[in-house]
Coordinates of C-alpha atoms in Angstrom, one line a residue:
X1 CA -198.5 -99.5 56.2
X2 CA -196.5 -96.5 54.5
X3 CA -195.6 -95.2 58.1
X4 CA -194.0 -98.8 58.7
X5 CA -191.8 -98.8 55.2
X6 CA -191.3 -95.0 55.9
X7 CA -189.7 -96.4 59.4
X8 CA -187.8 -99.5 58.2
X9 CA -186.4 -97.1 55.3
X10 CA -185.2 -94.5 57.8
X11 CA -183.4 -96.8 60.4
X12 CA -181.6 -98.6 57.2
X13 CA -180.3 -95.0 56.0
X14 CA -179.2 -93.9 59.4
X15 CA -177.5 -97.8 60.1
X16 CA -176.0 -97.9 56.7
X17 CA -174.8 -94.4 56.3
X18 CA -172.8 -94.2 59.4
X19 CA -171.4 -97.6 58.8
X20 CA -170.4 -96.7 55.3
X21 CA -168.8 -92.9 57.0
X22 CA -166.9 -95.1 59.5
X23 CA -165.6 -97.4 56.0
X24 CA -165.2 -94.1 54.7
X25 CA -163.2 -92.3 56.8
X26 CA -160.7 -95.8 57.3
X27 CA -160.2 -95.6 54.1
X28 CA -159.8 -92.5 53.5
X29 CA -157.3 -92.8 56.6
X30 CA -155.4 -95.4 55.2
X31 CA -155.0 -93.4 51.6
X32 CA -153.2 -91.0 53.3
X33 CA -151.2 -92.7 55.5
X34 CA -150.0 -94.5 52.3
X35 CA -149.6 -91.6 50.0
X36 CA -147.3 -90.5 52.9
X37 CA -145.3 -94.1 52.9
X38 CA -144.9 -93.9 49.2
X39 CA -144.7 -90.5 48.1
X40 CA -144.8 -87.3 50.6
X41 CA -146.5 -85.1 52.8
X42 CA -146.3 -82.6 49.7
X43 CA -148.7 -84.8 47.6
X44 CA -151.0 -84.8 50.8
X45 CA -151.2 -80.8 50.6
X46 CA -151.6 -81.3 46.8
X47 CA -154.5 -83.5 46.9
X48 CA -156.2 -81.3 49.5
X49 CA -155.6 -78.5 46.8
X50 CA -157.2 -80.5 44.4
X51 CA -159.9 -80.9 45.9
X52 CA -161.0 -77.8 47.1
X53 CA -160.2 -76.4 43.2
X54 CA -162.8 -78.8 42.6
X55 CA -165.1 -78.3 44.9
X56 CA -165.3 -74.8 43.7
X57 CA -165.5 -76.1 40.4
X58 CA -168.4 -78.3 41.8
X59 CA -170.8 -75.8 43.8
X60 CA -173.4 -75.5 40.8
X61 CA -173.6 -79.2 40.7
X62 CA -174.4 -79.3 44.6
X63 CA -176.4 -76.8 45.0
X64 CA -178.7 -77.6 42.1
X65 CA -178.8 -80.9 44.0
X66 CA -180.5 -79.7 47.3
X67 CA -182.8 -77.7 45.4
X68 CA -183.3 -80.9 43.3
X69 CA -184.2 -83.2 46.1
X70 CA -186.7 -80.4 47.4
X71 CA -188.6 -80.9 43.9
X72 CA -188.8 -84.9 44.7
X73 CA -190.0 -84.8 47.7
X74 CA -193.8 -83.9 46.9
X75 CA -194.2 -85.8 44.0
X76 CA -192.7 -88.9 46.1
X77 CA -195.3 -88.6 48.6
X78 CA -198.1 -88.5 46.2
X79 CA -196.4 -91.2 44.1
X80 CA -196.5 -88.8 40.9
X81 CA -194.6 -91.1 38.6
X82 CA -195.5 -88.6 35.4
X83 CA -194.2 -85.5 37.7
X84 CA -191.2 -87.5 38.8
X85 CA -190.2 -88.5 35.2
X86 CA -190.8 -84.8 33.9
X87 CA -188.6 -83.4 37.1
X88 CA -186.0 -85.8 36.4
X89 CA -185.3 -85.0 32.8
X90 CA -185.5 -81.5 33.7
X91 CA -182.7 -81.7 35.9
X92 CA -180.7 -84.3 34.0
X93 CA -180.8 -81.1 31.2
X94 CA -179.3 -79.0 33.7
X95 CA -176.7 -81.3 35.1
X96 CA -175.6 -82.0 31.2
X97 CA -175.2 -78.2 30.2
X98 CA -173.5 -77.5 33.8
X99 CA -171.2 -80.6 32.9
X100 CA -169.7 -79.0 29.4
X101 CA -169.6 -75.3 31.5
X102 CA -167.8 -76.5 34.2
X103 CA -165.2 -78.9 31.9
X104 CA -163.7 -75.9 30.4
X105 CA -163.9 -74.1 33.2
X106 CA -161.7 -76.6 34.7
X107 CA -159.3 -76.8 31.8
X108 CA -158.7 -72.8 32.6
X109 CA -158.6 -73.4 36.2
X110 CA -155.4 -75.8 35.2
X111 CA -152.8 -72.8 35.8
X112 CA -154.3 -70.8 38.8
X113 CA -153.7 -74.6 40.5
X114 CA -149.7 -74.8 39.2
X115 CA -149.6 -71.0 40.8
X116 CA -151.2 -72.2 44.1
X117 CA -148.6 -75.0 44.6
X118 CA -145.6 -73.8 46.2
X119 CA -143.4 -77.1 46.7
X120 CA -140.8 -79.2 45.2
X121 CA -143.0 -80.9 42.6
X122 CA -142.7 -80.5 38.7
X123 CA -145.4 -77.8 37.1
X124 CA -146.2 -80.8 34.1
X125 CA -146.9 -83.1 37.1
X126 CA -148.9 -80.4 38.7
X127 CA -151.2 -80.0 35.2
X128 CA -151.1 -83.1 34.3
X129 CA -152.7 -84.7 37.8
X130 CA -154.9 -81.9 38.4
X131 CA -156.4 -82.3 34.9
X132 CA -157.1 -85.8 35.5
X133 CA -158.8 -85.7 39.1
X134 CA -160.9 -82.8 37.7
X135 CA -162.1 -84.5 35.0
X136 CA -162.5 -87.5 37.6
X137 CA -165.4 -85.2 39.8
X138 CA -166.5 -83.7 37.0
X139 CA -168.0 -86.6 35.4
X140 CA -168.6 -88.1 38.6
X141 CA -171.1 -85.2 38.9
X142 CA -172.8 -85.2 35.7
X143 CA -174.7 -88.2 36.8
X144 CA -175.3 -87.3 40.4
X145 CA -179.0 -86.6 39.5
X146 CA -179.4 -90.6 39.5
X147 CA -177.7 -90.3 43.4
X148 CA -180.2 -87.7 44.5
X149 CA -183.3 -89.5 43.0
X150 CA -182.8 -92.2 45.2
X151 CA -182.0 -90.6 48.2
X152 CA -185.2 -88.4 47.9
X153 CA -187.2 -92.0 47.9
X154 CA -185.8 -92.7 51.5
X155 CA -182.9 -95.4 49.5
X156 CA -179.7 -93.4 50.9
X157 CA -178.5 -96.6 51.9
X158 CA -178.1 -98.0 49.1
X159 CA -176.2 -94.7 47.6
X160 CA -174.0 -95.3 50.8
X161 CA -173.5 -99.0 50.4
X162 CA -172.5 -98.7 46.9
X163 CA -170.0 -95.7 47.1
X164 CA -168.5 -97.9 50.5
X165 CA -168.0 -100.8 48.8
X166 CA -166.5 -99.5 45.2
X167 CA -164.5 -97.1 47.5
X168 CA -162.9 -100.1 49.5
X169 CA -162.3 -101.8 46.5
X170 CA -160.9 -99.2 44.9
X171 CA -158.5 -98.8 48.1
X172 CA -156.7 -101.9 47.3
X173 CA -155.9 -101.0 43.7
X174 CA -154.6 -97.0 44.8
X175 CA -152.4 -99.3 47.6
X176 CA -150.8 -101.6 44.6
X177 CA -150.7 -98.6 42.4
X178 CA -148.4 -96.5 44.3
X179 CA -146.4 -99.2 45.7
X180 CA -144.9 -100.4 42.5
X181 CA -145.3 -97.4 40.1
X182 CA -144.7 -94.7 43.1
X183 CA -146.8 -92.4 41.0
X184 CA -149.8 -89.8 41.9
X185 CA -151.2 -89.9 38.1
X186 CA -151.6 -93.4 38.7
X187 CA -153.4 -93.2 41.4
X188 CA -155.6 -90.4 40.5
X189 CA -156.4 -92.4 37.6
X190 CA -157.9 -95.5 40.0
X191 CA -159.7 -92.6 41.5
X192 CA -161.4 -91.5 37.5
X193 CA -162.4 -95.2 37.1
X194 CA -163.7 -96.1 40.8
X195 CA -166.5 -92.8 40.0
X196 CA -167.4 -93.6 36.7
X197 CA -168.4 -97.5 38.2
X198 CA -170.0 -96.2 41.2
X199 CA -172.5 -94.0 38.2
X200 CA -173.0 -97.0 36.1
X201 CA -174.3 -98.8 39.4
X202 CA -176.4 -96.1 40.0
X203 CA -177.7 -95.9 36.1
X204 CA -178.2 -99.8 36.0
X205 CA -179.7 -99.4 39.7
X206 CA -182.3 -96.9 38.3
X207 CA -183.4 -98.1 35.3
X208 CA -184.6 -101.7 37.1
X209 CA -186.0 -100.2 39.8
X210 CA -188.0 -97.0 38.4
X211 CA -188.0 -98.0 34.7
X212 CA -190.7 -95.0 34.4
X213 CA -187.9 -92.3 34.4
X214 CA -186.9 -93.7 30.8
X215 CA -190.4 -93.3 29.4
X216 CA -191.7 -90.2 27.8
X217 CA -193.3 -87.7 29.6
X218 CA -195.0 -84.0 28.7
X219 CA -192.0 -81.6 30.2
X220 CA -193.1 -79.2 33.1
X221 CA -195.1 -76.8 32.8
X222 CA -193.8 -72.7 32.6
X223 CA -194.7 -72.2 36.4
X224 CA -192.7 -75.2 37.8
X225 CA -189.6 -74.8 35.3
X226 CA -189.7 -70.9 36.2
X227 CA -190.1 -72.3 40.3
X228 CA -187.0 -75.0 39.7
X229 CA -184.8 -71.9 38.3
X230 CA -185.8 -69.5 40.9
X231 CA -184.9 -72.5 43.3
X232 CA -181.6 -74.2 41.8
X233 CA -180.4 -70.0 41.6
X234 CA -180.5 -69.3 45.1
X235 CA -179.5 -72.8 45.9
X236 CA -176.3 -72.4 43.5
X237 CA -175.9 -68.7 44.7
X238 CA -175.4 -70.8 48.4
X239 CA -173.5 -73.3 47.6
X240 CA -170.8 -70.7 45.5
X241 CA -170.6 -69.1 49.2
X242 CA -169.9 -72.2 51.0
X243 CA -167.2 -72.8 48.8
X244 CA -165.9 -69.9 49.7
X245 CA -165.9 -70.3 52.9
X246 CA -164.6 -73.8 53.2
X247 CA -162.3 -74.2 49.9
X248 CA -160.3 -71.3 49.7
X249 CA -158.6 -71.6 53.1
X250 CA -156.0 -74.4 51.4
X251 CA -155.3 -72.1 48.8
X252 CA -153.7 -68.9 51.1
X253 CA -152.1 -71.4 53.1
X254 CA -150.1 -72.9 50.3
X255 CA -149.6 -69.3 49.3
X256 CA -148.7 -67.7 52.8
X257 CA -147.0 -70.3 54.3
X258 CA -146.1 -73.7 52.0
X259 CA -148.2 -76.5 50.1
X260 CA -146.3 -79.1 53.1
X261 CA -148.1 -76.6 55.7
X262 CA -151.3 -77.9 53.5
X263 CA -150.6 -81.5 53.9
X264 CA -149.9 -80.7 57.5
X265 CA -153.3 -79.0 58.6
X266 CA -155.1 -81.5 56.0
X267 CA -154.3 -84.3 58.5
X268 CA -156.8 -82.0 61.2
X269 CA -158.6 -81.3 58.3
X270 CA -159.7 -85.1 57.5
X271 CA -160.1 -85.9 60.9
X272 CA -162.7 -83.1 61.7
X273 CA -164.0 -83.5 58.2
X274 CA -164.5 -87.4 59.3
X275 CA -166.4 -86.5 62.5
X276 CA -168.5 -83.8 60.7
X277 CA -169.5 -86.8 57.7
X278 CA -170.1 -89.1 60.8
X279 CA -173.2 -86.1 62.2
X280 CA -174.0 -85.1 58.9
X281 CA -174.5 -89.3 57.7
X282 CA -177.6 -89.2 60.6
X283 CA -179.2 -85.8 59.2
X284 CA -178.8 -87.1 55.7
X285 CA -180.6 -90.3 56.5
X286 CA -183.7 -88.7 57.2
X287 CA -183.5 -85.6 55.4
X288 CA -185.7 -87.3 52.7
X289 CA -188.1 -88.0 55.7
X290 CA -188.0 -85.0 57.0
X291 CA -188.9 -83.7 53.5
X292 CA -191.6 -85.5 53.0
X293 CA -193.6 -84.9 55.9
X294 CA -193.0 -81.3 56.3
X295 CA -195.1 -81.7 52.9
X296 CA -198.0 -83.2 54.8
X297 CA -198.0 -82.8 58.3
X298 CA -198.8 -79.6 60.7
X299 CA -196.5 -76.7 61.6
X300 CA -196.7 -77.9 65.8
X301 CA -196.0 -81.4 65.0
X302 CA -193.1 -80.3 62.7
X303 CA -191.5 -77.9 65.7
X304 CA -192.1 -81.0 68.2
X305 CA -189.7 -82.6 65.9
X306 CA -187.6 -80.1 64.9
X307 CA -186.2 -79.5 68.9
X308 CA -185.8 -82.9 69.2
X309 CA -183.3 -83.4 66.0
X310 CA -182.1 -80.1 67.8
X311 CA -180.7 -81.3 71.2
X312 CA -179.6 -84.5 69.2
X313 CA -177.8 -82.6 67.1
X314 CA -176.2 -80.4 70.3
X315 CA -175.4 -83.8 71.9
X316 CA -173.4 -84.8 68.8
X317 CA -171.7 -81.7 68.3
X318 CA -170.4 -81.5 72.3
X319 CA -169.2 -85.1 72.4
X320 CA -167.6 -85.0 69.2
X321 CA -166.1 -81.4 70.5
X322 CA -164.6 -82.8 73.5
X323 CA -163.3 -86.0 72.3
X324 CA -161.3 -84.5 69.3
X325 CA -159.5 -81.9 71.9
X326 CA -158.2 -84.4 74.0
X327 CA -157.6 -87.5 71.5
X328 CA -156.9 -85.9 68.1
X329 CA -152.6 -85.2 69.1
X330 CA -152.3 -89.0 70.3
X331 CA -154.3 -90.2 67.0
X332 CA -151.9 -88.3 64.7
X333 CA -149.1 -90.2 66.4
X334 CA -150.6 -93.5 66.0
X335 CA -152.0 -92.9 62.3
X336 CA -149.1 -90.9 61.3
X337 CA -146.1 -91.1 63.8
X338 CA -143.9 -88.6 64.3
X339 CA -145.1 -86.1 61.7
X340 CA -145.5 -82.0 61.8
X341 CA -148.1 -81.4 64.7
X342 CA -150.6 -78.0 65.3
X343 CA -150.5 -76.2 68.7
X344 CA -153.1 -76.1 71.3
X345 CA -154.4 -72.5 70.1
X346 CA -154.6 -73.9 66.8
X347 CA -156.7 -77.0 67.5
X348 CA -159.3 -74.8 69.3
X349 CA -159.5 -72.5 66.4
X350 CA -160.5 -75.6 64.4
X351 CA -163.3 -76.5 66.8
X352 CA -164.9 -73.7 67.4
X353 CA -165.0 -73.5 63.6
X354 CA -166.1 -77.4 63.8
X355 CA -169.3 -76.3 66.4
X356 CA -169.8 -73.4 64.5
X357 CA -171.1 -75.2 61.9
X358 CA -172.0 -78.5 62.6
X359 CA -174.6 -76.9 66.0
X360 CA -177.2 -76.2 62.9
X361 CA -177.2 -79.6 61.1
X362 CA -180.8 -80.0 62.9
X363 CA -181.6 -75.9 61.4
X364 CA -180.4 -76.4 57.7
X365 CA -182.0 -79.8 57.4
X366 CA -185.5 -78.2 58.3
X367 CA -184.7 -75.0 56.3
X368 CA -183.6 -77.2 52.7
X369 CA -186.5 -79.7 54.0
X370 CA -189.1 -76.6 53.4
X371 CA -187.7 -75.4 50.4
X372 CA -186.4 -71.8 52.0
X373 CA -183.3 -71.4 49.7
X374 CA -184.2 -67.8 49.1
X375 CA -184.2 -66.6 52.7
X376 CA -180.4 -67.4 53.0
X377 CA -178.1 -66.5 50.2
X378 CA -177.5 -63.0 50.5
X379 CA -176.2 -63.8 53.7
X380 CA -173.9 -66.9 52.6
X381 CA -172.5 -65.1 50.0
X382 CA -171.7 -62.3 52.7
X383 CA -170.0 -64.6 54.4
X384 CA -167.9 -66.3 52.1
X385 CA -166.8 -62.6 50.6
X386 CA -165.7 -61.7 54.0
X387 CA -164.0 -64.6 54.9
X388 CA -161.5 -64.2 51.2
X389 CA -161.0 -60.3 52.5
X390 CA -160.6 -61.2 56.2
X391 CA -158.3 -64.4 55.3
X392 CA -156.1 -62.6 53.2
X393 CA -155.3 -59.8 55.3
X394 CA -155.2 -61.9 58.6
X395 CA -153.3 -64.8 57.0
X396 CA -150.6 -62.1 55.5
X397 CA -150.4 -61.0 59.5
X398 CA -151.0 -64.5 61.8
X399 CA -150.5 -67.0 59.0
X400 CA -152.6 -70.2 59.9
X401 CA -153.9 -68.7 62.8
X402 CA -155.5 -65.7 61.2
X403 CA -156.5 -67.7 58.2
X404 CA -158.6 -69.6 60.7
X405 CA -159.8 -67.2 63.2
X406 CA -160.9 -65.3 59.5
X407 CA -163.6 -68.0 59.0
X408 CA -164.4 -68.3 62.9
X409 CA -165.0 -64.3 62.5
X410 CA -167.1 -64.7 59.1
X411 CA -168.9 -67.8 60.4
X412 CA -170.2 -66.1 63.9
X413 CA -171.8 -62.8 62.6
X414 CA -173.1 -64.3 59.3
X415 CA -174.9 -67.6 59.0
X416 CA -174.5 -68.9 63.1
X417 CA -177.8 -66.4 64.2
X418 CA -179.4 -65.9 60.5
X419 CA -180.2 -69.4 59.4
X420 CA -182.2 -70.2 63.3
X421 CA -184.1 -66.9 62.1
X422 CA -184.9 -68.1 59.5
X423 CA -186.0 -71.5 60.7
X424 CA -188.0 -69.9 63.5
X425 CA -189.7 -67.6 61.6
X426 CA -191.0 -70.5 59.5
X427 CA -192.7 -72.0 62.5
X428 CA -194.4 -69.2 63.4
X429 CA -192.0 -69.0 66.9
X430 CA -189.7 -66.6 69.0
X431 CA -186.1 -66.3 68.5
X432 CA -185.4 -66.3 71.7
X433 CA -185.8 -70.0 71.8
X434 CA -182.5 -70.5 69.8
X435 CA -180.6 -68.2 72.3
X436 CA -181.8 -71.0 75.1
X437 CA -180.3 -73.8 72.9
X438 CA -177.3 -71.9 72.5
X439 CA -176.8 -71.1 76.1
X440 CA -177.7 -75.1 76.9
X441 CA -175.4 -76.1 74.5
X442 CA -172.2 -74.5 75.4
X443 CA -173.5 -75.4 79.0
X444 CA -173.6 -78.6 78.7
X445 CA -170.5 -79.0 76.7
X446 CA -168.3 -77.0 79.3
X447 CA -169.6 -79.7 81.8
X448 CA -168.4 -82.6 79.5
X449 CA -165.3 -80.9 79.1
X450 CA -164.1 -80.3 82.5
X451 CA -165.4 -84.4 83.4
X452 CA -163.4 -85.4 80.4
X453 CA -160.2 -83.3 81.4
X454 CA -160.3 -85.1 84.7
X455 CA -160.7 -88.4 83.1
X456 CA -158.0 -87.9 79.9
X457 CA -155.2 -87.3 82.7
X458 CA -155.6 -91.0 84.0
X459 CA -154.1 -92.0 80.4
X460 CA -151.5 -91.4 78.7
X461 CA -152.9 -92.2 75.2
X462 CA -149.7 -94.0 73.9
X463 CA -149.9 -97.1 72.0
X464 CA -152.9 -98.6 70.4
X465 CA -153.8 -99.6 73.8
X466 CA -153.6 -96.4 75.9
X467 CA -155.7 -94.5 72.8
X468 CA -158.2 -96.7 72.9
X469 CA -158.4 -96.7 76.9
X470 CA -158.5 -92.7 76.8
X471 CA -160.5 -92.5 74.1
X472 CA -163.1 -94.9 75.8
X473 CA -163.1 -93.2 78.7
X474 CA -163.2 -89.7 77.4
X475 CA -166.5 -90.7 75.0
X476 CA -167.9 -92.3 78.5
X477 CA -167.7 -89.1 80.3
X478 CA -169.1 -86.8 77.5
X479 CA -171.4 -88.6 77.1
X480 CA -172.8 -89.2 80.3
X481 CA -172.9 -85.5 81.3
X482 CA -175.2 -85.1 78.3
X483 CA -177.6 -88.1 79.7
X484 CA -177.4 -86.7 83.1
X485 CA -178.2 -82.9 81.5
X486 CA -181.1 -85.0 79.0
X487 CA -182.3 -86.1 82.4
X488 CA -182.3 -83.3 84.7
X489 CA -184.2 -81.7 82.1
X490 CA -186.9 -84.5 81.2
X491 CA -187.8 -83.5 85.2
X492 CA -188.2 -79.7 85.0
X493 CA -190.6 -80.6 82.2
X494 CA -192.4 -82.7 83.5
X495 CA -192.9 -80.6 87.0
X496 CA -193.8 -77.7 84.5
X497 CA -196.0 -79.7 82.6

């Protein structure tokens, strides 16, 4: 009976999620395309600055989150409702201290953002707008212990369903906003108010559906506070070098280069940021599954799974590859029209920093699922300190280029072969089995690229028509070359087996 809800739970999350990315990322599409209509492609570059101040400003929050959602997932699966409430209050004590940290914090971080911004917009309306979306994520993240609560009971679709619909709604307002009142503090203001609805959802949402979190409870015990610190540490610890890594790229551009050089690669940016939300809506859905059982069930049966989520998650990655190579020029045209456009070089830079990360969605979701923070932050925080030193010297020498290649470089001998060790050594298994994937992987998505190649050059890609005729056909061709490879290899095993 449980395995059934369990099921129904985890196809809702998957359906729902990747609807609610796809909403998403139109929305988000249309944002920008209006910002650019109404304002400029400087206020593009500024948002993107915004929001990777913020993000820095928000790694605690996230990374006590995953370490968070680790803590639920036992309890859940026993149905512990006196653990649950203790956990809960725990971590809403955390999220409230980190809230007034992190609030001043931001205040300060008010002039290293006027000194970032190098464009034709006024310093006061610099301070003044970054203040205000700040404050916007800040308090959007106090609360976000009521958003992992219920995606750690298998209800991510209803986190997703919410945000999509406030967000849509929201849409319309930012649209009227800057259309009559041409102003960014206006519309990061829509952005303050759509947040703090989508939390007072959540808090009414919560307090009707597990009315046991707002009863009293004994607090935790010494062992599982001191196990929680240990864990939200090294979880924080990661997060602060992921932020490294993917936040402070915007920041030398706007220095090296310009803040409209920002808005320019932030059009990439959202698009590959789009596709990545779009692989990473599918592992998120059944993270909380995943979780769960690797609480309960055997190692064997949790490796059987594990390579299967792995040659999805290659399969993803390699379509999604090879379709933004060959469509992502003629969607800027359509989306944007005839706006500032990357080269060739530059767009592979991006992907290969795209596959780079995204090939071990499968690997991280297994690693946070089993609780092994501790095992990987050294090596994050090496990574995000040498992608600073490596992005300042090679953005001073190649701009954009080296600020890229900088992360491609700190990406490939950091995290891409430590976090499958780290994995594999959990399952008791050789790493040699990860060098196979690789190897399969890059395989199988040189064949997709070469059949979409052949394909692409039948179609021009003009128009709404011709895009959506290329980008048909290119999706068709990726993705059978990974059926026919799923195939070919269903047979070896099965003469081997």
């Amino acid at each position: 009976m449980r395995q059934d809800r369990d099921r129904k739970l985890m196809q809702w999350n998957i359906i729902v999620s990747m609807l609610s990315q796809i909403v998403s990322l139109i929305i988000n599409l249309i944002s920008k395309r209006v910002i650019c209509i109404y304002l400029n492609v400087e206020y593009l570059g500024l948002q993107s600055l915004y929001s990777n101040f913020c993000d820095v400003l928000s790694f605690a929050y996230f990374g006590a989150g995953t370490a968070m959602l680790f803590s639920f997932y036992g309890p859940l699966a026993r149905n512990d409702k006196a653990q649950l409430t203790a956990i809960y209050r725990h971590y809403d004590n955390i999220y409230k201290k980190m809230t007034w940290i992190l609030t001043g914090a931001g205040i300060l971080t008010t002039l290293p953002a006027v000194f970032s911004v190098n464009a034709s917009i006024k310093d006061t309306e610099v301070a003044v707008t970054f203040l205000t979306f700040m404050l916007s994520i800040v308090l959007y993240n106090r609360y976000m212990v009521r958003n992992y609560f219920i995606q750690a009971d298998q209800r991510r679709y209803f986190v997703a369903a919410v945000t999509g619909g406030v967000d849509a709604a929201a849409l319309a307002a930012e649209i009227l906003v800057l259309k009559f009142f041409r102003s960014y503090e206006a519309f990061v203001i829509c952005i303050l108010f759509k947040n703090l609805l989508i939390n007072h959802i959540f808090g009414r949402y919560l307090k009707s559906r597990y009315p046991f979190l707002f009863v009293y409870t004994e607090p935790l015990g010494s062992a599982e506070t001191e196990r929680i610190k240990s864990n939200v540490s090294d979880m924080v610890m990661y997060r602060f070098g992921k932020v490294l890594i993917s936040n402070t790229d915007n920041i030398f551009i706007s220095r090296f280069i310009s803040t409209a050089m920002v808005g320019v690669y932030s059009n990439y940016q959202f698009i590959i940021a789009g596709i990545t939300s779009l692989v990473s809506a599918f592992y998120e859905a059944i993270t909380a599954r995943v979780g769960q059982m690797l609480s309960v069930k055997g190692t064997e049966e949790q490796y059987a799974q594990f390579r299967f989520y792995s040659f999805l998650n290659s399969w993803m990655t390699g379509a999604t590859v090879v379709c933004f190579y060959y469509l992502v020029q003629d969607f800027l045209k359509l989306w944007m029209g005839s706006v500032p456009r990357l080269t060739k070089e530059i767009i592979l830079i991006i992907i290969v920093n795209y596959y780079l990360e995204t090939c071990r969605f499968a690997t991280k979701m297994y690693r946070e699922g089993a609780g092994l923070f501790r095992n990987i932050k050294q090596m994050i925080l090496i990574k995000g300190l040498l992608n600073i030193v490596l992005s300042f010297i090679m953005g001073k020498m190649w701009g954009l280029a080296g600020i890229l290649t900088a992360t491609t470089i700190s990406s490939a001998v950091t995290l891409f072969w430590y976090e499958p060790l780290v994995v594999y050594r959990y399952f008791k298994k050789s790493y040699i089995n990860e060098f196979y994937y690789q190897v399969l992987t890059l395989l199988q998505m040189a064949c997709s690229f070469m059949a979409a190649g052949l394909v692409s050059g039948c179609f021009s890609g003009s128009g709404t028509g011709g895009f959506l005729l290329k980008g048909a056909a290119c999706a068709a061709a990726a993705n059978i070359c990974y059926i026919l490879f799923y195939l070919a290899l269903r047979m070896i095993r099965k003469k081997q087996g």
